[in-house]
Short mmCIF file of C-alpha atoms and ligand atoms in Angstrom, two decimals:
data_model
loop_
_atom_site.label_atom_id
_atom_site.label_comp_id
_atom_site.label_asym_id
_atom_site.label_seq_id
_atom_site.Cartn_x
_atom_site.Cartn_y
_atom_site.Cartn_z
CA MET A 1 302.50 145.05 214.54
CA THR A 2 302.41 141.28 214.47
CA ILE A 3 300.84 138.51 212.41
CA LEU A 4 299.36 135.31 213.82
CA VAL A 5 300.03 132.19 211.74
CA THR A 6 298.14 129.02 212.60
CA GLY A 7 299.61 125.65 211.63
CA GLY A 8 303.09 127.17 211.41
CA ALA A 9 304.86 123.93 212.37
CA GLY A 10 303.38 122.05 209.40
CA PHE A 11 304.69 121.80 205.85
CA ILE A 12 303.44 125.04 204.30
CA GLY A 13 303.14 126.93 207.59
CA SER A 14 306.78 126.39 208.57
CA ASN A 15 307.97 127.36 205.08
CA PHE A 16 305.82 130.48 205.36
CA VAL A 17 307.15 131.47 208.80
CA LEU A 18 310.79 130.92 207.79
CA ASP A 19 310.31 132.85 204.57
CA TRP A 20 308.38 135.66 206.27
CA LEU A 21 311.13 136.24 208.82
CA ALA A 22 313.75 136.12 206.07
CA GLN A 23 311.94 138.99 204.31
CA HIS A 24 310.36 141.03 207.14
CA ASP A 25 311.10 142.21 210.62
CA GLU A 26 307.46 141.96 211.62
CA PRO A 27 307.09 139.33 214.39
CA VAL A 28 305.06 136.15 214.03
CA VAL A 29 302.97 134.41 216.65
CA ASN A 30 302.84 130.77 215.58
CA LEU A 31 299.89 128.78 216.98
CA ASP A 32 300.10 125.05 216.30
CA LYS A 33 298.63 122.04 218.05
CA LEU A 34 301.59 119.85 217.03
CA THR A 35 299.58 116.95 215.68
CA TYR A 36 301.55 114.16 213.96
CA ALA A 37 302.04 116.64 211.06
CA GLY A 38 303.45 119.46 213.19
CA ASN A 39 307.19 119.40 213.70
CA LEU A 40 309.28 121.91 215.64
CA ASN A 41 312.39 120.68 213.81
CA ASN A 42 311.03 122.52 210.78
CA LEU A 43 311.59 125.74 212.73
CA ALA A 44 315.10 124.97 214.00
CA GLY A 45 316.51 127.68 211.72
CA ILE A 46 314.77 130.39 213.75
CA GLU A 47 315.30 128.92 217.22
CA GLY A 48 315.90 131.75 219.68
CA ASP A 49 314.79 134.41 217.19
CA PRO A 50 312.90 136.99 219.28
CA ARG A 51 310.60 137.74 216.32
CA HIS A 52 309.14 134.22 216.50
CA HIS A 53 306.75 133.35 219.32
CA PHE A 54 305.64 129.71 219.22
CA VAL A 55 302.54 128.64 221.16
CA ARG A 56 301.30 125.08 221.30
CA GLY A 57 297.51 125.19 221.13
CA ASP A 58 294.33 124.53 219.19
CA ILE A 59 292.68 126.98 216.77
CA GLY A 60 289.43 125.88 218.41
CA ASP A 61 290.49 127.29 221.78
CA GLY A 62 288.81 130.70 221.54
CA GLU A 63 290.02 131.87 224.92
CA LEU A 64 293.67 131.20 224.00
CA VAL A 65 293.29 132.75 220.54
CA GLY A 66 291.67 135.87 222.02
CA ARG A 67 294.47 136.21 224.55
CA LEU A 68 297.16 135.94 221.85
CA LEU A 69 295.43 138.43 219.56
CA ARG A 70 295.19 141.03 222.34
CA ALA A 71 298.62 140.44 223.91
CA HIS A 72 300.43 140.80 220.56
CA SER A 73 298.20 143.47 218.96
CA VAL A 74 297.81 141.18 215.97
CA ARG A 75 297.01 142.95 212.69
CA ALA A 76 296.45 139.85 210.54
CA VAL A 77 295.69 136.14 210.97
CA LEU A 78 296.79 133.55 208.40
CA ASN A 79 294.95 130.29 208.92
CA LEU A 80 297.01 127.33 207.75
CA ALA A 81 296.14 124.90 210.54
CA ALA A 82 294.28 121.89 209.21
CA GLU A 83 294.12 118.17 208.87
CA SER A 84 295.49 117.89 205.34
CA HIS A 85 295.92 114.31 204.13
CA VAL A 86 293.18 112.88 201.90
CA ASP A 87 293.96 109.23 202.71
CA ARG A 88 293.74 109.92 206.45
CA SER A 89 290.42 111.72 205.88
CA ILE A 90 289.08 108.53 204.28
CA ALA A 91 290.38 106.34 207.10
CA GLY A 92 289.11 108.68 209.86
CA PRO A 93 287.13 111.80 208.89
CA ALA A 94 286.22 112.99 212.42
CA ALA A 95 289.45 114.95 213.03
CA PHE A 96 288.92 116.76 209.71
CA ILE A 97 285.46 117.94 210.71
CA GLU A 98 286.70 118.90 214.17
CA THR A 99 289.71 121.00 213.07
CA ASN A 100 288.85 122.15 209.56
CA VAL A 101 285.18 122.95 210.16
CA ALA A 102 284.55 123.41 213.91
CA GLY A 103 288.08 124.71 214.53
CA THR A 104 287.80 127.31 211.76
CA PHE A 105 284.40 128.35 213.11
CA ARG A 106 285.77 128.87 216.63
CA LEU A 107 288.80 130.70 215.27
CA LEU A 108 286.55 133.01 213.25
CA GLU A 109 284.49 133.77 216.33
CA ALA A 110 287.55 134.60 218.46
CA VAL A 111 288.91 136.80 215.69
CA ARG A 112 285.54 138.53 215.21
CA LEU A 113 285.34 139.38 218.90
CA TYR A 114 288.86 140.87 218.87
CA TRP A 115 288.36 142.70 215.57
CA GLY A 116 285.09 144.22 216.79
CA GLN A 117 286.92 145.89 219.67
CA LEU A 118 289.63 147.53 217.55
CA GLY A 119 289.55 151.21 216.69
CA GLN A 120 288.28 152.29 213.27
CA ASP A 121 291.65 152.41 211.46
CA ARG A 122 292.89 149.09 212.79
CA ARG A 123 289.55 147.44 212.04
CA GLN A 124 289.82 148.52 208.43
CA ALA A 125 293.43 147.42 208.05
CA PHE A 126 292.87 144.03 209.75
CA ARG A 127 292.93 140.86 207.58
CA PHE A 128 291.95 137.22 208.07
CA LEU A 129 293.61 135.15 205.34
CA HIS A 130 292.18 131.66 205.03
CA VAL A 131 294.43 129.16 203.22
CA SER A 132 292.47 126.60 201.24
CA THR A 133 292.84 124.15 198.38
CA ASP A 134 291.84 123.67 194.74
CA GLU A 135 290.38 120.31 195.79
CA VAL A 136 287.14 122.12 196.76
CA TYR A 137 286.37 122.40 193.02
CA GLY A 138 286.32 118.63 192.64
CA SER A 139 287.56 116.50 189.77
CA LEU A 140 287.94 117.90 186.23
CA ASP A 141 287.49 115.95 182.99
CA ALA A 142 290.61 115.58 180.85
CA GLY A 143 289.77 118.37 178.38
CA ALA A 144 288.01 120.73 180.81
CA ALA A 145 289.34 124.24 181.44
CA ALA A 146 291.26 124.79 184.67
CA SER A 147 289.07 125.90 187.61
CA ASP A 148 288.84 129.64 188.11
CA GLU A 149 287.39 131.33 191.21
CA GLU A 150 283.84 131.09 189.75
CA HIS A 151 284.00 127.30 189.39
CA ARG A 152 281.27 125.55 191.36
CA TYR A 153 282.29 123.84 194.59
CA ALA A 154 282.12 120.03 194.21
CA PRO A 155 284.32 118.47 196.91
CA ASN A 156 284.55 114.68 196.79
CA SER A 157 286.69 113.57 199.74
CA PRO A 158 286.10 114.13 203.45
CA TYR A 159 289.20 116.38 203.36
CA SER A 160 288.01 118.57 200.49
CA ALA A 161 284.46 118.68 201.88
CA SER A 162 285.79 119.91 205.23
CA LYS A 163 287.92 122.57 203.49
CA ALA A 164 284.92 123.64 201.37
CA ALA A 165 282.84 123.98 204.53
CA SER A 166 285.54 126.16 206.11
CA ASP A 167 285.68 128.35 202.98
CA HIS A 168 281.91 128.89 203.22
CA LEU A 169 282.17 129.87 206.89
CA VAL A 170 284.90 132.39 206.08
CA ARG A 171 282.80 133.83 203.26
CA ALA A 172 279.76 134.13 205.53
CA TRP A 173 281.74 135.88 208.27
CA HIS A 174 282.61 138.54 205.70
CA HIS A 175 279.13 138.96 204.27
CA THR A 176 277.31 138.86 207.59
CA TYR A 177 279.73 140.50 210.00
CA GLY A 178 282.01 142.45 207.66
CA LEU A 179 285.18 140.64 208.81
CA PRO A 180 287.90 141.57 206.26
CA VAL A 181 288.67 138.08 204.97
CA LEU A 182 290.75 136.81 202.07
CA THR A 183 290.58 133.22 200.84
CA THR A 184 293.19 131.46 198.71
CA ASN A 185 292.68 128.15 196.90
CA CYS A 186 296.02 126.62 196.03
CA SER A 187 297.02 123.57 194.02
CA ASN A 188 299.24 120.70 195.28
CA ASN A 189 302.44 121.94 196.93
CA TYR A 190 305.83 120.24 197.15
CA GLY A 191 309.20 121.25 198.61
CA PRO A 192 311.23 121.14 201.84
CA PHE A 193 309.63 119.89 205.09
CA HIS A 194 306.90 117.95 203.24
CA PHE A 195 305.77 115.08 205.43
CA PRO A 196 306.53 111.77 203.65
CA GLU A 197 302.93 110.54 203.70
CA LYS A 198 302.33 112.73 200.61
CA LEU A 199 303.32 111.51 197.14
CA ILE A 200 306.57 113.34 196.33
CA PRO A 201 308.40 113.00 199.68
CA LEU A 202 307.07 109.44 200.06
CA VAL A 203 308.59 108.48 196.71
CA ILE A 204 311.95 110.08 197.61
CA PHE A 205 311.97 108.36 201.00
CA ASN A 206 310.90 104.92 199.73
CA ALA A 207 313.27 105.07 196.77
CA LEU A 208 316.27 105.71 199.01
CA ALA A 209 315.10 103.08 201.49
CA GLY A 210 314.87 100.45 198.72
CA LYS A 211 311.11 100.12 199.17
CA PRO A 212 308.31 99.94 196.57
CA LEU A 213 307.03 103.26 195.18
CA PRO A 214 303.25 102.89 195.55
CA VAL A 215 301.26 104.35 192.64
CA TYR A 216 297.48 104.28 193.10
CA GLY A 217 295.34 102.79 190.33
CA ASP A 218 296.65 103.46 186.82
CA GLY A 219 298.77 106.45 187.91
CA ARG A 220 297.16 108.70 185.28
CA GLN A 221 295.54 111.07 187.80
CA VAL A 222 296.69 114.64 187.26
CA ARG A 223 297.72 117.19 189.87
CA ASP A 224 298.85 120.79 189.33
CA TRP A 225 302.14 121.12 191.24
CA LEU A 226 303.39 124.34 192.88
CA TYR A 227 306.70 124.80 194.69
CA VAL A 228 305.92 125.68 198.30
CA LEU A 229 307.92 128.93 198.35
CA ASP A 230 305.85 130.16 195.42
CA HIS A 231 302.77 129.50 197.53
CA CYS A 232 304.37 131.55 200.33
CA SER A 233 305.12 134.50 198.04
CA ALA A 234 301.52 134.40 196.76
CA LEU A 235 300.17 134.45 200.33
CA ARG A 236 302.33 137.48 201.16
CA ARG A 237 301.06 139.26 198.05
CA VAL A 238 297.40 138.48 198.78
CA LEU A 239 297.83 139.62 202.38
CA GLU A 240 299.42 142.83 201.21
CA ALA A 241 297.10 143.79 198.36
CA GLY A 242 294.13 141.38 198.16
CA ARG A 243 290.65 142.88 198.30
CA PRO A 244 288.66 141.83 201.39
CA GLY A 245 285.92 139.35 200.57
CA GLU A 246 287.71 138.07 197.45
CA THR A 247 289.07 134.62 196.76
CA TYR A 248 292.28 134.02 194.79
CA ASN A 249 293.43 130.81 193.15
CA ILE A 250 297.15 130.02 193.43
CA GLY A 251 298.93 127.71 191.00
CA SER A 252 301.53 127.56 188.28
CA SER A 253 299.97 125.46 185.48
CA ASN A 254 302.21 122.45 186.04
CA GLN A 255 299.75 119.64 185.36
CA VAL A 256 301.50 116.29 185.67
CA ALA A 257 300.16 112.73 185.88
CA ASN A 258 301.20 110.89 189.04
CA ILE A 259 303.21 108.23 187.21
CA ASP A 260 305.15 110.99 185.45
CA VAL A 261 305.81 112.69 188.79
CA VAL A 262 307.19 109.42 190.15
CA HIS A 263 309.40 108.93 187.09
CA ALA A 264 310.63 112.54 187.31
CA VAL A 265 311.66 112.02 190.96
CA CYS A 266 313.40 108.77 190.01
CA ALA A 267 315.30 110.48 187.18
CA VAL A 268 316.69 113.17 189.52
CA LEU A 269 317.64 110.53 192.10
CA ASP A 270 319.28 108.37 189.41
CA GLU A 271 321.49 111.33 188.59
CA LEU A 272 322.25 112.60 192.10
CA ARG A 273 322.32 109.35 194.12
CA PRO A 274 322.47 106.39 191.69
CA ARG A 275 321.45 102.95 192.94
CA PRO A 276 324.49 100.77 193.64
CA ASP A 277 323.22 98.14 191.14
CA GLY A 278 323.02 100.71 188.34
CA LEU A 279 319.27 100.20 187.81
CA SER A 280 316.88 103.15 187.81
CA TYR A 281 314.80 103.79 190.92
CA ALA A 282 311.85 103.46 188.52
CA ALA A 283 312.31 99.68 188.89
CA GLN A 284 310.78 100.10 192.37
CA VAL A 285 307.43 101.43 191.03
CA SER A 286 304.55 99.32 192.29
CA PHE A 287 300.94 99.84 191.15
CA VAL A 288 298.63 99.38 194.13
CA LYS A 289 294.91 99.49 194.84
CA ASP A 290 293.35 102.86 194.03
CA ARG A 291 292.17 105.42 196.57
CA PRO A 292 288.38 105.27 197.02
CA GLY A 293 286.69 108.18 195.20
CA HIS A 294 290.08 109.22 193.76
CA ASP A 295 289.72 112.57 191.94
CA ARG A 296 291.02 112.20 188.40
CA ARG A 297 292.31 115.69 187.74
CA TYR A 298 292.89 119.03 189.45
CA ALA A 299 293.99 122.10 187.52
CA VAL A 300 293.80 125.65 188.72
CA ASP A 301 293.51 128.91 186.78
CA ALA A 302 295.51 131.51 188.74
CA GLY A 303 295.02 134.28 186.16
CA LYS A 304 293.14 136.55 188.58
CA LEU A 305 296.09 136.67 190.96
CA GLU A 306 298.43 137.57 188.13
CA ARG A 307 296.10 140.17 186.57
CA GLU A 308 295.03 141.88 189.77
CA LEU A 309 298.05 141.52 192.03
CA GLY A 310 300.88 140.87 189.58
CA TRP A 311 301.94 137.58 191.20
CA ARG A 312 303.82 134.95 189.20
CA PRO A 313 305.55 131.78 190.40
CA ALA A 314 309.35 131.64 190.28
CA GLU A 315 309.76 127.87 189.78
CA MET A 316 308.85 125.47 187.02
CA PHE A 317 308.15 121.86 188.00
CA GLU A 318 311.58 120.65 186.85
CA THR A 319 313.52 123.31 188.79
CA GLY A 320 311.40 123.05 191.94
CA LEU A 321 311.52 119.25 191.92
CA ARG A 322 315.31 119.22 191.63
CA LYS A 323 315.58 121.67 194.57
CA THR A 324 313.26 119.43 196.56
CA VAL A 325 315.23 116.24 195.93
CA VAL A 326 318.49 118.04 196.73
CA TRP A 327 316.94 119.26 200.00
CA TYR A 328 315.84 115.73 201.04
CA LEU A 329 319.25 114.29 200.19
CA ALA A 330 320.90 116.95 202.37
CA HIS A 331 318.46 116.53 205.30
CA GLY A 332 318.64 112.87 206.23
CA ASP A 333 318.36 113.76 209.94
CA TRP A 334 315.05 115.56 209.36
CA VAL A 335 313.70 112.60 207.39
CA ARG A 336 314.80 110.10 210.07
CA GLY A 337 313.13 112.31 212.69
CA VAL A 338 309.72 112.15 211.04
CA THR A 339 309.76 108.57 209.78
CA SER A 340 309.77 106.79 213.10
CA GLY A 341 307.00 105.66 215.47
CA ALA A 342 303.58 106.94 214.44
CA TYR A 343 304.67 107.39 210.84
CA ARG A 344 305.63 103.73 210.53
CA ASP A 345 302.30 102.71 212.04
CA TRP A 346 300.41 104.74 209.42
CA VAL A 347 302.40 103.33 206.51
CA ALA A 348 302.02 99.77 207.76
CA GLN A 349 298.29 100.10 208.24
CA HIS A 350 297.54 102.09 205.07
CA TYR A 351 299.63 100.26 202.50
CA ALA A 352 300.19 96.76 203.81
CA SER A 353 296.66 95.72 204.71
CA GLU A 354 294.62 97.71 202.18
CA ARG A 355 296.84 98.00 199.15
CA GLY A 356 299.06 95.01 199.25
CA ALA A 357 302.28 97.05 198.74
CA PRO A 358 305.35 97.88 200.97
P1 NAD B 1 300.23 119.94 207.32
O1 NAD B 1 299.35 118.78 207.62
O2 NAD B 1 301.64 119.69 206.91
O3 NAD B 1 300.29 120.94 208.58
C1 NAD B 1 299.15 121.29 209.31
C2 NAD B 1 299.61 121.91 210.61
O4 NAD B 1 298.43 122.31 211.35
C3 NAD B 1 300.40 120.96 211.51
O5 NAD B 1 301.54 121.62 212.00
C4 NAD B 1 299.43 120.63 212.63
O6 NAD B 1 300.08 120.36 213.86
C5 NAD B 1 298.59 121.88 212.69
N1 NAD B 1 297.24 121.66 213.25
C6 NAD B 1 296.38 120.66 212.92
N2 NAD B 1 295.25 120.78 213.65
C7 NAD B 1 295.39 121.91 214.40
C8 NAD B 1 294.55 122.58 215.33
N3 NAD B 1 293.33 122.11 215.63
N4 NAD B 1 295.01 123.71 215.91
C9 NAD B 1 296.25 124.19 215.64
N5 NAD B 1 297.09 123.58 214.78
C10 NAD B 1 296.66 122.46 214.16
O7 NAD B 1 299.44 120.76 206.20
P2 NAD B 1 300.03 121.67 205.01
O8 NAD B 1 300.26 120.80 203.84
O9 NAD B 1 301.10 122.52 205.54
O10 NAD B 1 298.74 122.56 204.69
C11 NAD B 1 298.55 123.82 205.32
C12 NAD B 1 297.24 124.41 204.80
O11 NAD B 1 297.33 124.58 203.39
C13 NAD B 1 296.03 123.53 205.05
O12 NAD B 1 294.95 124.35 205.38
C14 NAD B 1 295.79 122.83 203.72
O13 NAD B 1 294.43 122.54 203.56
C15 NAD B 1 296.23 123.93 202.76
N6 NAD B 1 296.72 123.46 201.46
C16 NAD B 1 297.68 122.48 201.39
C17 NAD B 1 298.16 122.09 200.14
C18 NAD B 1 299.24 121.05 200.02
O14 NAD B 1 299.54 120.62 198.89
N7 NAD B 1 299.87 120.62 201.09
C19 NAD B 1 297.64 122.67 198.98
C20 NAD B 1 296.67 123.68 199.10
C21 NAD B 1 296.21 124.06 200.35
P1 TYD B 2 298.80 113.43 197.81
O1 TYD B 2 300.22 113.84 197.88
O2 TYD B 2 298.21 112.62 198.93
O3 TYD B 2 297.94 114.76 197.55
P2 TYD B 2 296.35 114.94 197.16
O4 TYD B 2 295.65 113.64 197.35
O5 TYD B 2 295.92 115.99 198.13
O6 TYD B 2 296.34 115.40 195.73
O7 TYD B 2 298.60 112.62 196.47
C1 TYD B 2 298.92 113.18 195.22
C2 TYD B 2 298.48 112.19 194.17
O8 TYD B 2 299.30 111.03 194.28
C3 TYD B 2 297.05 111.73 194.35
O9 TYD B 2 296.44 111.57 193.06
C4 TYD B 2 297.19 110.39 195.04
C5 TYD B 2 298.50 109.86 194.50
N1 TYD B 2 299.26 108.98 195.43
C6 TYD B 2 299.77 107.76 194.98
O10 TYD B 2 299.60 107.38 193.80
N2 TYD B 2 300.47 106.98 195.85
C7 TYD B 2 300.69 107.34 197.15
O11 TYD B 2 301.29 106.56 197.91
C8 TYD B 2 300.18 108.61 197.60
C9 TYD B 2 300.38 109.07 199.02
C10 TYD B 2 299.48 109.40 196.70
#
């Protein structure tokens, strides 16, 4: 048997594939379009491993997906391929609609065709696990309870709206066609292989490069941070024991304001790689123009996953953040590899012209 992972050269997908092969012998077909966010260097640790079959391609290419499903007798699909950066979705939403909405639709159709031709036992055992975000629930007021799976959908950014649309398609393919789907809605991840356009790796990278650490608005927006390998263990558990048609929130109740995240990163760097002048990296913090429509707070209630499937995260924010900083300090080559060319263009365009920082 084999699983098909889409987006397995991205941040979470590559962590998932590496972790899966460290724990299982079951092969993985890894389908990734290799957009700016996809990076084969993330998978260098399994180069030449016969259990890993990488294919460059689009989830929207139904003919290719169908061929892969049949050729590898796939028993489960995990859909992690997406456009994932909120700021890019504001600057150019079209790619988000194309991949996250139309791409998921075409993937569902290719999977439905394949699944419909399986024998009874394999049809029943088949799973389509759709990886989504807590951002579909929209912004929470300061005192409001964390979002559980019954929370209304209220996406506010082009990114979260496109993910919400994909969640609805997945749900409909279960109710209408009986496809055995599982959906997970996870909070903000951090950890190794995180592309430095997102807050935590950007702060590590800019701090070490002596650049300003751009904090949007007042920096009091709250995110609920989960170490990426905890996300991976939750996905494995949901795949193994989740009930088809159900959705599961994933998170670890680590709600932290952005400015506190930035200071926490600076504190670990101050200890592990002090600035030559003895000042804290926090001196580089620079408040910049806010993100349009910036959601104030996300917080996710993952109690259902713990109650029903016994999953718990292994890391607290402090332990996971330290591991993350240590990883970036030890992987300067990886960072240099992803912070050239197109990355520099994005940073220059996004921060310099609009926000007046770096
Ligand atoms: P990422 O941007 O790092 O990686 C996305 C990957 O998908 C890249 O390798 C890219 O090349 C690939 N891809 C993009 N379009 C594709 C297409 N049309 N066909 C095939 N491959 C394509 O994203 P990530 O942070 O790893 O997120 C993975 C998934 O998890 C996404 O669905 C995202 O919405 C979800 N998620 C992310 C977070 C987070 O904090 N990063 C939190 C919750 C949920
Ligand atoms: P990000 O990592 O882009 O994740 P998301 O928008 O999906 O939550 O951003 C996390 C938070 O950090 C978010 O509130 C926006 C903020 N942020 C900054 O303050 N400065 C930055 O340069 C970036 C990229 C994000």
